[in-house]
CSV table of C-alpha atoms and ligand atoms in Angstrom, one decimal:
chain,number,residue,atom,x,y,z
P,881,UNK,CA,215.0,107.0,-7.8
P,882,UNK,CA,212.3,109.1,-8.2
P,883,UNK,CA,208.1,109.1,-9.1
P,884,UNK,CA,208.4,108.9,-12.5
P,885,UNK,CA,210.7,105.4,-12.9
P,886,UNK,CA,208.2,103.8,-11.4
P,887,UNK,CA,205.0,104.9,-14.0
P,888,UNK,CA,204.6,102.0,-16.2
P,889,UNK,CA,203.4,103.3,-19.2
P,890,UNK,CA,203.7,101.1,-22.1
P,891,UNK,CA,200.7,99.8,-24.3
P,892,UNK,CA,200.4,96.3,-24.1
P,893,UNK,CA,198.2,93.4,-24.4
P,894,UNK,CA,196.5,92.5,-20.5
P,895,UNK,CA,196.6,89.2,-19.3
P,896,UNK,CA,192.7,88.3,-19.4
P,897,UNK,CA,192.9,87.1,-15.8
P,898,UNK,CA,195.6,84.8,-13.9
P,899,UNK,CA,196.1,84.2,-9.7
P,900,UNK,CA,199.3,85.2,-7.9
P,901,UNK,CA,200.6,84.6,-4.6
P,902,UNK,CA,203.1,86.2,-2.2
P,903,UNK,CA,204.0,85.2,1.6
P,904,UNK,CA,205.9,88.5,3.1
P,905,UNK,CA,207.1,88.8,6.3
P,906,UNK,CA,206.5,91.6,9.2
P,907,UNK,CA,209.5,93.6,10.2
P,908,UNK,CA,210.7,95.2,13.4
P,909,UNK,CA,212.4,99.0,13.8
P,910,UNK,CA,215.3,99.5,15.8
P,911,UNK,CA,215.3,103.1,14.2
P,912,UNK,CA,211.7,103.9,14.3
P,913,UNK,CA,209.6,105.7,11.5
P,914,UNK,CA,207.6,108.3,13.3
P,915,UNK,CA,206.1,110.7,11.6
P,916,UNK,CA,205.2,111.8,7.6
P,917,UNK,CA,204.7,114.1,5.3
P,918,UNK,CA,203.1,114.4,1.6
P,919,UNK,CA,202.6,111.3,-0.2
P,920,UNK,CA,204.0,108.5,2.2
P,921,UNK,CA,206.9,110.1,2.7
P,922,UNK,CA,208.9,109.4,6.2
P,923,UNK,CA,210.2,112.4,8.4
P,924,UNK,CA,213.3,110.3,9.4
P,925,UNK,CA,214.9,107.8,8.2
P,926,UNK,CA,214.7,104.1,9.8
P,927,UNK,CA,216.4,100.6,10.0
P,928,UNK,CA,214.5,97.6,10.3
P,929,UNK,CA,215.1,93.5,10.9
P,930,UNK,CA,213.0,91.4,8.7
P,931,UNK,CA,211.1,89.2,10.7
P,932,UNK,CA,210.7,85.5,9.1
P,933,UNK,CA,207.7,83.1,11.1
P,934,UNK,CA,205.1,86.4,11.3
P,935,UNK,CA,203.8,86.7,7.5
P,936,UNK,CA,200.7,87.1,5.7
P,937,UNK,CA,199.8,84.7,2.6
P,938,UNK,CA,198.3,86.6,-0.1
P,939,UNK,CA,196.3,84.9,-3.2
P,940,UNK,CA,195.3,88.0,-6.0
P,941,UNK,CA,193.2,86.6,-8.4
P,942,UNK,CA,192.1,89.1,-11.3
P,943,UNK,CA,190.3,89.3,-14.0
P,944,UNK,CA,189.5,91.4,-16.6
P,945,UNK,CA,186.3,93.9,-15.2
P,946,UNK,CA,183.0,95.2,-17.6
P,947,UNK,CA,183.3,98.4,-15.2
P,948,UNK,CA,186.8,99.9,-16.3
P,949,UNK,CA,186.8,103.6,-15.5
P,950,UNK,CA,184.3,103.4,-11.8
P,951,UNK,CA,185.4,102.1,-8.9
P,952,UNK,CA,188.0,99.1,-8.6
P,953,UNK,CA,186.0,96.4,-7.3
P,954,UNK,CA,187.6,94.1,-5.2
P,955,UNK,CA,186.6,91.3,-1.9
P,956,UNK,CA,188.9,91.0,0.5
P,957,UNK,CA,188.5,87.5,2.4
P,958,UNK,CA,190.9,86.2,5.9
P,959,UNK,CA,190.9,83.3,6.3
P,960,UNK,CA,188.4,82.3,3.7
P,961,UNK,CA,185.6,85.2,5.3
P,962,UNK,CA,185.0,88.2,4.1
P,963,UNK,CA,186.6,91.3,6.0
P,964,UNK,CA,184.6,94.6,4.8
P,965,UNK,CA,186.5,96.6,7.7
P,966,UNK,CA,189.9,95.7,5.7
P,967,UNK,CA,187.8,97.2,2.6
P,968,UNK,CA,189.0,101.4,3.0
P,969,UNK,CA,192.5,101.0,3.5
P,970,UNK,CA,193.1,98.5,0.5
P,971,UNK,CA,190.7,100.8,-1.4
P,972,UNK,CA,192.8,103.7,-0.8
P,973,UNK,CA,196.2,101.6,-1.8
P,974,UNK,CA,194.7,100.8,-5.1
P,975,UNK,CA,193.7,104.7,-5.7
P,976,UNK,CA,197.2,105.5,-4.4
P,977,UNK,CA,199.0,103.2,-6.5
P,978,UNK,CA,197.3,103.6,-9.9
P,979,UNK,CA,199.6,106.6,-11.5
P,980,UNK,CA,202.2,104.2,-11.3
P,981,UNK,CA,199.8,101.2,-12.2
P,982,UNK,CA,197.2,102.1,-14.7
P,983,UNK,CA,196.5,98.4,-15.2
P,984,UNK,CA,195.4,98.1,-11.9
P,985,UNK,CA,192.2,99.9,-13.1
P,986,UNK,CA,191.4,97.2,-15.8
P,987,UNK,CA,190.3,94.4,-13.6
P,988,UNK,CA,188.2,93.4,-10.6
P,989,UNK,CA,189.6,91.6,-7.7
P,990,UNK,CA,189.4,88.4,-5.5
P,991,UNK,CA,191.8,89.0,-2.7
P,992,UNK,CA,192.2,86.0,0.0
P,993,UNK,CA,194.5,86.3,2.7
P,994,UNK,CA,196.0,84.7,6.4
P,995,UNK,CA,198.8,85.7,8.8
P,996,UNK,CA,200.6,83.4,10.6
P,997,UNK,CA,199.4,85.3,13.6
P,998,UNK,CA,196.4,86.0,14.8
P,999,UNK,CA,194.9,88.6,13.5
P,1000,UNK,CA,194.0,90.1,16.9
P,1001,UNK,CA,197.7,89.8,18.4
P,1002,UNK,CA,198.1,93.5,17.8
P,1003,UNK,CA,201.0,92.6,15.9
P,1004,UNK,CA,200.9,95.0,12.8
P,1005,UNK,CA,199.3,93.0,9.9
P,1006,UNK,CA,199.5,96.3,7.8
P,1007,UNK,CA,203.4,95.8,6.7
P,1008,UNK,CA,203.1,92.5,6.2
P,1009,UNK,CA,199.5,92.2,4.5
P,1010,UNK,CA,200.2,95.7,2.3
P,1011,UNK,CA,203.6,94.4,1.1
P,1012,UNK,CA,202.5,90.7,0.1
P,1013,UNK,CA,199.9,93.1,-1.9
P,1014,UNK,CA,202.3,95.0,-3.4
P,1015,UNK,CA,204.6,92.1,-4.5
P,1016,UNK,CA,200.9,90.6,-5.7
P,1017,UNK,CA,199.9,93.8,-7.8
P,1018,UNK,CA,203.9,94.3,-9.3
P,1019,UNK,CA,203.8,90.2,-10.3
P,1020,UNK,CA,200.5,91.1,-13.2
P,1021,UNK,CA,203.3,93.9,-14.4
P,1022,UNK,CA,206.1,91.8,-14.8
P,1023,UNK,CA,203.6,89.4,-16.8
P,1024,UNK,CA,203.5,92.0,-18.8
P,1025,UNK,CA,207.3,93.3,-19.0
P,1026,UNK,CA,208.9,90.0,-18.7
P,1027,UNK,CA,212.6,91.7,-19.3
P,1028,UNK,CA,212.0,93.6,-15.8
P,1029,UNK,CA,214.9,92.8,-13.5
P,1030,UNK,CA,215.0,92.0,-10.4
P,1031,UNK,CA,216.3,95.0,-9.1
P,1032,UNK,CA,213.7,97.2,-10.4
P,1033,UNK,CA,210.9,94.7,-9.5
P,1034,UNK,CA,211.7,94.5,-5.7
P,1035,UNK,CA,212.5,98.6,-5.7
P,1036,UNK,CA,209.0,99.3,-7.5
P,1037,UNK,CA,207.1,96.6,-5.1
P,1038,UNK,CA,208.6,98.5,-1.9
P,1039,UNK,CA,207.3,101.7,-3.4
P,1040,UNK,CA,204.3,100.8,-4.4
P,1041,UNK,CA,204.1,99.1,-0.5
P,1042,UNK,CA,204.9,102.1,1.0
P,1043,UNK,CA,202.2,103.7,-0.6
P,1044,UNK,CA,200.1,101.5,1.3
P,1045,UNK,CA,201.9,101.6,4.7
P,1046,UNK,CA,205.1,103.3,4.9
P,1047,UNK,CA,206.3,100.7,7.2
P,1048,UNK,CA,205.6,97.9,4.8
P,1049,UNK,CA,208.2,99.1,2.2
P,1050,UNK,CA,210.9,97.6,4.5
P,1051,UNK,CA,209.0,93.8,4.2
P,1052,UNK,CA,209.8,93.1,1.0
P,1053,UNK,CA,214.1,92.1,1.2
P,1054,UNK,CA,215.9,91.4,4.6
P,1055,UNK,CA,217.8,90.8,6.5
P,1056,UNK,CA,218.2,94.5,7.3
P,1057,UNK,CA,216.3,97.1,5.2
P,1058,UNK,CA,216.7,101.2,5.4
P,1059,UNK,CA,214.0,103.3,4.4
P,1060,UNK,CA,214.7,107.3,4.2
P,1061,UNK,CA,217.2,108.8,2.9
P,1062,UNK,CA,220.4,109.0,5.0
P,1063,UNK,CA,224.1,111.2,4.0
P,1064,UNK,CA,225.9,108.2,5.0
P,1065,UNK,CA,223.8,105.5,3.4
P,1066,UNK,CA,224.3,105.0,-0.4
P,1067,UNK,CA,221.2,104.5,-2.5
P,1068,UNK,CA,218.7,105.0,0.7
P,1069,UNK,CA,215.9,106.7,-0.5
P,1070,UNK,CA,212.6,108.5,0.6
P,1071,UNK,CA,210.3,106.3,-1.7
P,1072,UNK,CA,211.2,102.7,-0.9
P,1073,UNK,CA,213.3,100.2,1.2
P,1074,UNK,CA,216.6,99.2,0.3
P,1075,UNK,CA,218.7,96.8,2.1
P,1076,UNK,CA,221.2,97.6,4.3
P,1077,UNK,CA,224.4,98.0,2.5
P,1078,UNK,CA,227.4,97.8,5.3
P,1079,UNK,CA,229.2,95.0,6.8
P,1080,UNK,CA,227.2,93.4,9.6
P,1081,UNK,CA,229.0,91.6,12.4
P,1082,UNK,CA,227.8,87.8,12.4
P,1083,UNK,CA,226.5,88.1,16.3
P,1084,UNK,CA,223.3,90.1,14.9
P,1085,UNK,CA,223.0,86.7,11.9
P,1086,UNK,CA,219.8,85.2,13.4
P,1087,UNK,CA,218.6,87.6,15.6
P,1088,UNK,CA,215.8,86.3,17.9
P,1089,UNK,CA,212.8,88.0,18.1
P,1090,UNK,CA,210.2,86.9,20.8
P,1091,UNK,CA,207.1,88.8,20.6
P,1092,UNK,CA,205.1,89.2,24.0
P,1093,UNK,CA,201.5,89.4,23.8
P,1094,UNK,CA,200.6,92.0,26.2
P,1095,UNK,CA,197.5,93.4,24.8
P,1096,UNK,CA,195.5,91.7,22.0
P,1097,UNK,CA,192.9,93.6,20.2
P,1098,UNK,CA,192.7,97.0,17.8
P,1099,UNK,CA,195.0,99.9,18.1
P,1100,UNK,CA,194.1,102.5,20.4
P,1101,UNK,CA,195.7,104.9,18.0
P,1102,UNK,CA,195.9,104.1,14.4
P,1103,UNK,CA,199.1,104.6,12.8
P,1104,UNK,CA,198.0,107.7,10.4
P,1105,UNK,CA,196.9,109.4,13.7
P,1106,UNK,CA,199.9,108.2,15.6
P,1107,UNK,CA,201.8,110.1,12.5
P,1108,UNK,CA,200.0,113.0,12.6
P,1109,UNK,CA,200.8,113.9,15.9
P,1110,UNK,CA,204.2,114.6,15.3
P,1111,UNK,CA,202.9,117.7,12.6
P,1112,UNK,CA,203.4,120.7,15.5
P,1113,UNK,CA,204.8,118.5,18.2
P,1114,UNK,CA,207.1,120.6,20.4
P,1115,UNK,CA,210.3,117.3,19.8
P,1116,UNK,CA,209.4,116.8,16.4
P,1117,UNK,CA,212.3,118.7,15.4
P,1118,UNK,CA,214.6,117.1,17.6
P,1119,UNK,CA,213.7,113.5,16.7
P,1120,UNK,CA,213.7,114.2,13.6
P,1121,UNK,CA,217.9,115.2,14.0
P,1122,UNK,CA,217.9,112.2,16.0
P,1123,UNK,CA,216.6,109.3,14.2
P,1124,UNK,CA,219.9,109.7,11.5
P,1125,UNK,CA,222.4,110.1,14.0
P,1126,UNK,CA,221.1,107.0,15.5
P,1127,UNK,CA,221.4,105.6,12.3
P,1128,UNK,CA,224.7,106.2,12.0
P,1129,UNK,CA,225.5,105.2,15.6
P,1130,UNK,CA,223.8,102.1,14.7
P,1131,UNK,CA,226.0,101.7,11.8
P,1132,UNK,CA,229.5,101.3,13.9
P,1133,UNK,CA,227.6,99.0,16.2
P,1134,UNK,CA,226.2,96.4,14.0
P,1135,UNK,CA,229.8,96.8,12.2
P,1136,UNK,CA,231.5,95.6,15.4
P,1137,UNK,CA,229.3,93.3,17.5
P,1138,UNK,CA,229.3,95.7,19.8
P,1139,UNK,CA,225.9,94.3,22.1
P,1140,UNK,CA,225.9,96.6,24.9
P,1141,UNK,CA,225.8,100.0,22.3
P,1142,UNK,CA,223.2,98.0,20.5
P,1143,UNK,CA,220.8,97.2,23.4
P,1144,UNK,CA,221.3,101.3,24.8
P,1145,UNK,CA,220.5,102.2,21.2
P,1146,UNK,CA,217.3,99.9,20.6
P,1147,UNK,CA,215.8,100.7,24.1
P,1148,UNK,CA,216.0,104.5,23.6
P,1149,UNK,CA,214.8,104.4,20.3
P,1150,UNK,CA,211.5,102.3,21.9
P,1151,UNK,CA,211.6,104.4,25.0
P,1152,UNK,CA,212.0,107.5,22.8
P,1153,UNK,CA,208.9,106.5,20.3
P,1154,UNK,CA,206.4,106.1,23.4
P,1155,UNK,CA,208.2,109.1,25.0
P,1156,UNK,CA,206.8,111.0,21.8
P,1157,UNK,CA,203.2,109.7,22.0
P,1158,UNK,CA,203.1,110.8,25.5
P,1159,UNK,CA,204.0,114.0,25.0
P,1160,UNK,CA,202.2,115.4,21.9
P,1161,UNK,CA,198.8,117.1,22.0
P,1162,UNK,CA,196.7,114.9,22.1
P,1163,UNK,CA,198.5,112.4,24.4
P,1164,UNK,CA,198.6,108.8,24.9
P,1165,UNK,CA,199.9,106.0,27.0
P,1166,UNK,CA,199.9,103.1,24.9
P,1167,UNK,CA,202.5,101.0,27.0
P,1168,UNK,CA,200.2,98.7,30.0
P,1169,UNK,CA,201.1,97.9,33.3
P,1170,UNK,CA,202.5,94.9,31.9
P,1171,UNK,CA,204.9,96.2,30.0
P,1172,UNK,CA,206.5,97.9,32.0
P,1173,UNK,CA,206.7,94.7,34.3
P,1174,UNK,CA,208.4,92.8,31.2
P,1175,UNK,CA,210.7,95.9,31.1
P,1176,UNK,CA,211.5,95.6,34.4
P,1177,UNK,CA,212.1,92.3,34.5
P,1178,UNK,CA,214.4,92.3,31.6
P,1179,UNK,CA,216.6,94.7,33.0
P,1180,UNK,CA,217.0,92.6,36.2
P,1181,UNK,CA,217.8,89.3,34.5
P,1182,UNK,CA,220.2,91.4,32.3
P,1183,UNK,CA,221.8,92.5,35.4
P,1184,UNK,CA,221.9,89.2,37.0
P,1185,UNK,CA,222.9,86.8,34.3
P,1186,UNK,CA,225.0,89.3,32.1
P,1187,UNK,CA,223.2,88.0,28.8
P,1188,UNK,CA,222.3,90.5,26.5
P,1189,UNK,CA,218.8,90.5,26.2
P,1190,UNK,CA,217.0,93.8,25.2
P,1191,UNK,CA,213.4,95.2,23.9
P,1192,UNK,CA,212.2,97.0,21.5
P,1193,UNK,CA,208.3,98.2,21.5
P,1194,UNK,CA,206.1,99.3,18.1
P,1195,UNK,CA,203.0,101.8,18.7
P,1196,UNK,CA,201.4,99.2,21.0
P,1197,UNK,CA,202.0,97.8,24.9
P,1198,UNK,CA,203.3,94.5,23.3
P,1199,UNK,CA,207.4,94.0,23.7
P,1200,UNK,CA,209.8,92.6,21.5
P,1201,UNK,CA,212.9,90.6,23.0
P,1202,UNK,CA,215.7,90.9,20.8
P,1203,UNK,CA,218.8,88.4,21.4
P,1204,UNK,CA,221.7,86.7,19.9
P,1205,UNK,CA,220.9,83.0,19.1
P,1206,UNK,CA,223.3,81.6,21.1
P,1207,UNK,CA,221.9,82.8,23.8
P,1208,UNK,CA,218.0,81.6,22.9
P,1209,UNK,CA,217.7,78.6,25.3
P,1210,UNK,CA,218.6,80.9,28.8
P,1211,UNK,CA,216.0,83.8,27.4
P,1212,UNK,CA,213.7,80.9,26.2
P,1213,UNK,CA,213.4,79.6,30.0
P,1214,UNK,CA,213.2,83.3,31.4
P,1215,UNK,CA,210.6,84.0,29.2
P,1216,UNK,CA,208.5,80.8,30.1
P,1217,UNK,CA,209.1,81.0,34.0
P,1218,UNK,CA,209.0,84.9,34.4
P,1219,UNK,CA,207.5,87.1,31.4
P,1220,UNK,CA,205.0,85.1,29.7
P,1221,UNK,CA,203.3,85.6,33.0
P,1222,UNK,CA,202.2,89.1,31.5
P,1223,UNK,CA,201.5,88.2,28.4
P,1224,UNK,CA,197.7,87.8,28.1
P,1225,UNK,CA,196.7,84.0,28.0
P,1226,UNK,CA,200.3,83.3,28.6
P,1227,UNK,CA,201.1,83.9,24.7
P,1228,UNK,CA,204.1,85.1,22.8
P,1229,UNK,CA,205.4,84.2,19.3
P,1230,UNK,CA,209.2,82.9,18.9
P,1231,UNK,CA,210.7,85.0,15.6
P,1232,UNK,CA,213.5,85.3,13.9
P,1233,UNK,CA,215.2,87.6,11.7
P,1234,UNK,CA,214.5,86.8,8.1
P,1235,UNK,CA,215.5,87.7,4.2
P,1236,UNK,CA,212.1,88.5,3.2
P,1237,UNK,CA,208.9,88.1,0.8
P,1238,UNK,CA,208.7,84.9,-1.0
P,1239,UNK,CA,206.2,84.2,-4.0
P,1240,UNK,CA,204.1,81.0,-3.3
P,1241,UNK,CA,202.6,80.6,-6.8
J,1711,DP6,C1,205.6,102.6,15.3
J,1711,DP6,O1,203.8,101.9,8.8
J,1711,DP6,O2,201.9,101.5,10.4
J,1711,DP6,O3,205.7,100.7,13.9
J,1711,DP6,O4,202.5,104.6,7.0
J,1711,DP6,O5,200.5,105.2,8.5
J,1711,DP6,O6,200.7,102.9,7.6
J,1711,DP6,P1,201.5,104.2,8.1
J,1711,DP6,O7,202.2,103.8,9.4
J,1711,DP6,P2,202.9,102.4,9.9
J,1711,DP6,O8,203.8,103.0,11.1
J,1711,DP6,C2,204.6,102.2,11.8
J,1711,DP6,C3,205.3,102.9,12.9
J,1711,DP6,C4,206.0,102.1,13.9
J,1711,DP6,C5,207.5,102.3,13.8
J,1711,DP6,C6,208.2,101.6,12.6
J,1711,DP6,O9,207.8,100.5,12.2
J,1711,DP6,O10,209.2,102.1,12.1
């Protein structure tokens, strides 16, 4: 694909107003995105498991605005109260996507939105939230083109949520989504998510993921920083010849079932992301004490009950347990009599992998 199938630039009548709503799920790296360049664009390819229980709801309600041609105006309300810090980075979507969405500029906004999570888990709202605004945004176009396929509708609402967050482009389909292009992967592309086109062995159907709260609260590092510290970073160049030939690594392994390739993978690639962080200029330690008791812990219990449990971590101190289902009620008991001891408050969030955004209305 490229920029220009996704400009829509027909002359048509505008719906006068109308409401949409789109529930779309996070999503969890095993090959992580790490770094960008230019317009959203990812320095590596990465693979991702839709998650299904951590979503955001999103209600767009539009209508058509007396101020076309300033400013799009727009509130943006969780959980029924307005949220004026969520204000820059939805402003800068809209901005972002309007070559591609002229329309966008006709009308002013109500947005209204909740995750399933709480907003201060330090679970990422970005990929969820930005792509249940994309799917929002794409629905008023397909009002308009009502021939679009399917295809075409879920490619443009990936690019256009990518454009938002580059991680949110691989929230939209599921179970297993690829964003960057890869030699080996047909149709993966720089702009947008796809899914993952191979045969996947039926131990990774259901995948549990048990997110442990370590640390609630905001980001030490946002993710644009966190990005830009790979521009001059003395690995980049190395992780970036990494990331594919984990890909492709990955590929044999979720091909065969193979659990112990999988787990040495998905740990590196965690180990490997922080490992980055705390060696670029400047630095950062964003894994607490506590998580390195969890990852301590884990590898124990792996040791002693043979059960393959592993972790992966996003750009935070929280871990993810990933794990066959069959295996859920053993890691379920470990995790209330050992590891929720470092979660703070004692929380974590049972997930699971998922097949993606649904629209609600
Ligand atoms: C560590 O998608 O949040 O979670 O494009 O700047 O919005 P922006 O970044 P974002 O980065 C997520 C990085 C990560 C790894 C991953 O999800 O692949």
């Amino acid at each position: 694909m490229t920029e220009n199938d996704f400009r829509f630039t027909a002359i048509t009548p505008l719906p006068a107003m109308g409401a949409v709503t789109w529930q779309s799920p996070s999503n969890i790296a095993l090959v992580k995105y790490w770094g960008k360049y230019g317009n959203q664009m990812p320095a590596n390819p990465s693979l991702s498991f839709t998650l299904s229980h951590c979503h955001t709801k999103t209600t767009l309600r539009y209508s058509k605005s007396e101020t076309v041609g300033k400013e799009i105006e727009f509130d943006i309300l969780l959980d029924g109260v307005a949220v004026p810090d969520f204000k820059p980075k939805v402003a800068q979507f809209f901005e972002r996507i309007l070559p591609y969405c002229p329309y966008v500029g006709q009308y002013s906004y109500t947005i209204e939105t909740s995750n399933s999570f709480p907003h201060s888990s330090g679970i990422a709202s970005s990929a969820s939230g930005m792509s249940a605004l994309a799917l929002c945004v794409l629905s008023i176009e397909r009002e308009m083109r009502p021939e679009m396929t399917d295809d075409y509708f879920y490619d443009k609402a990936s690019f256009l949520a990518r454009l938002g967050s580059g991680s949110a482009c691989r929230s939209i389909l599921g179970p297993l989504v690829v964003w960057g292009q890869h030699t080996d992967i047909p149709n993966s592309d720089q702009l947008l998510g796809s899914v993952y086109p191979f045969e996947v062995h039926e131990v990774f159907a259901n995948f549990q993921d048990t997110i442990l709260l370590v640390d609630k609260g905001e980001k030490q590092v946002s993710s644009t920083v966190g990005h830009g510290l790979m521009n001059g970073h003395a690995f980049a160049k190395a992780r970036f010849e990494q990331a594919p030939k984990n890909i492709s690594a990955l590929t044999d392994i979720l091909k065969s079932g193979d659990l112990d390739g999988f787990i040495a993978l998905v740990e590196s690639e965690a180990l490997t992301l922080h490992a980055m962080m705390m060696s670029s200029h400047p630095y950062f330690i964003l894994m607490k004490p506590n998580t390195l008791e969890i990852i301590n812990a884990i590898w124990a219990f792996r040791k002693e009950t043979g059960i393959k449990l592993c972790f992966t971590l996003d750009a935070g101190a929280n871990v993810h347990l990933l794990y066959p289902k069959n295996v859920a009620g053993q890691v379920l008991t470990f995790v209330s009599d050992t590891l929720a001891a470092f979660c703070k408050n004692g929380e974590y969030i049972n997930d699971e992998v998922g097949l993606g955004a649904k629209q609600l209305a």
